[in-house]
Coordinates of C-alpha atoms in Angstrom, one line a residue:
M26 CA -14.7 38.7 7.3
E27 CA -13.2 37.3 10.0
K28 CA -12.4 33.2 9.6
N29 CA -13.2 30.8 12.9
K30 CA -9.4 29.7 14.2
T31 CA -9.1 26.2 15.8
E32 CA -5.6 26.1 17.1
V33 CA -4.9 22.3 19.0
V34 CA -1.6 23.6 21.6
A35 CA -0.8 20.2 22.7
V36 CA -2.7 16.8 23.5
L37 CA -3.3 14.8 26.7
D38 CA -2.8 11.3 28.0
E39 CA -4.8 10.0 30.7
N40 CA -2.3 11.1 33.0
S41 CA -2.5 14.7 31.0
E42 CA 1.0 14.5 29.9
V43 CA 2.1 16.2 26.2
I44 CA 1.9 14.1 24.3
E45 CA 4.0 14.8 21.0
N46 CA 2.0 13.2 18.4
E47 CA -1.5 11.7 19.7
R48 CA -0.8 8.8 17.3
I49 CA 2.1 7.6 18.7
V50 CA 1.7 5.6 21.6
Q51 CA 4.3 5.0 24.4
F52 CA 4.8 2.3 26.0
S53 CA 4.6 2.8 30.3
R54 CA 7.6 0.2 30.0
P55 CA 9.9 -1.7 27.1
Y56 CA 7.4 -4.1 25.8
S57 CA 9.4 -7.3 24.2
F58 CA 7.9 -8.8 21.4
E59 CA 10.1 -12.3 19.1
G60 CA 12.9 -10.5 19.8
K61 CA 12.3 -6.8 19.8
E62 CA 12.5 -3.7 22.5
Y63 CA 10.0 -1.5 22.0
E64 CA 9.0 1.6 24.2
E65 CA 6.6 2.8 21.3
I66 CA 3.9 2.3 18.6
D67 CA 2.9 5.0 15.5
L68 CA -0.3 4.2 14.7
T69 CA -0.7 6.5 12.4
G70 CA -1.9 3.6 9.2
L71 CA -5.8 4.4 12.1
D72 CA -5.1 7.9 9.4
N73 CA -5.7 5.0 5.8
L74 CA -7.8 2.6 7.3
T75 CA -11.1 2.1 5.6
A76 CA -14.3 0.8 6.2
S77 CA -14.1 -2.3 4.6
D78 CA -11.8 -2.6 7.4
M79 CA -13.7 -2.1 10.1
I80 CA -15.5 -5.2 8.6
A81 CA -13.4 -7.6 7.9
A82 CA -11.8 -6.4 12.0
Q83 CA -15.9 -7.0 12.8
K84 CA -16.1 -10.7 11.2
V85 CA -12.6 -11.4 13.3
L86 CA -14.2 -10.2 16.3
E87 CA -17.1 -12.5 15.8
R88 CA -15.5 -15.3 13.9
S89 CA -13.1 -15.8 17.5
G90 CA -16.7 -15.8 19.7
S91 CA -16.7 -12.4 20.9
F92 CA -20.1 -10.3 20.3
S93 CA -20.6 -6.6 22.1
V94 CA -23.2 -4.6 20.6
M95 CA -20.5 -1.6 20.0
P96 CA -17.4 -3.1 19.6
E97 CA -15.1 -0.2 18.6
M98 CA -16.0 0.0 22.0
S99 CA -14.3 -3.2 22.4
L100 CA -10.3 -3.8 23.5
E101 CA -10.6 -6.9 21.5
Y102 CA -11.8 -4.6 18.6
A103 CA -9.1 -1.6 19.2
C104 CA -6.0 -4.1 19.5
I105 CA -7.6 -6.2 15.4
I106 CA -8.1 -2.2 14.4
A107 CA -4.3 -1.2 15.6
A108 CA -2.3 -4.7 13.8
S109 CA -4.5 -3.6 10.8
A110 CA -2.6 0.7 10.9
T111 CA 0.8 -1.3 11.9
S112 CA 2.9 -3.6 10.9
Q113 CA 2.7 -5.4 13.7
P114 CA 0.6 -8.9 14.8
V115 CA -2.7 -8.1 17.0
E116 CA -0.4 -11.1 18.5
F117 CA 1.6 -7.9 19.7
F118 CA -1.4 -5.8 21.1
K119 CA -3.0 -8.5 23.1
G120 CA 0.3 -9.0 24.7
L121 CA 0.1 -6.2 26.1
S122 CA 0.5 -5.0 29.5
P123 CA -3.0 -4.3 30.9
K124 CA -2.1 -0.4 30.8
D125 CA -0.5 0.1 27.4
A126 CA -3.8 -2.1 26.2
I127 CA -5.8 0.7 27.7
K128 CA -3.8 3.0 26.1
I129 CA -4.3 1.8 22.9
K130 CA -7.2 1.1 23.1
N131 CA -8.3 4.9 24.3
R132 CA -6.5 6.2 20.9
V133 CA -8.2 3.8 18.9
T134 CA -11.1 5.3 19.9
G135 CA -10.8 8.3 20.3
F136 CA -9.7 8.7 17.2
F137 CA -13.2 6.7 15.8
Y138 CA -15.0 9.6 17.7
G139 CA -12.4 12.5 18.2
A140 CA -14.0 15.6 16.1
D141 CA -12.8 15.9 13.1

């Protein structure tokens, strides 16, 4: 009996560039936050999140006055989740350039909706 094999050869970003590790987001340019330069952020902590973390993120979003039928698709929710998955505060993500903020949003939503 032959088993079905699924093999990932490469993951591409929105610019069709190969991503070595899909949980590491490369910034378009160095990003300075609290006196330190960052060229990337590691989102591997997404794998350790729970539904409780998502509920807490939604509560933070609601307390800020934001409302969304699908919060997991919003940029602010993605920033809150990314902060939960890393050692950075949400302000780190809110200070990113628009291009890099969208990269974060795409990786977070891709994590939620990606194939198992």
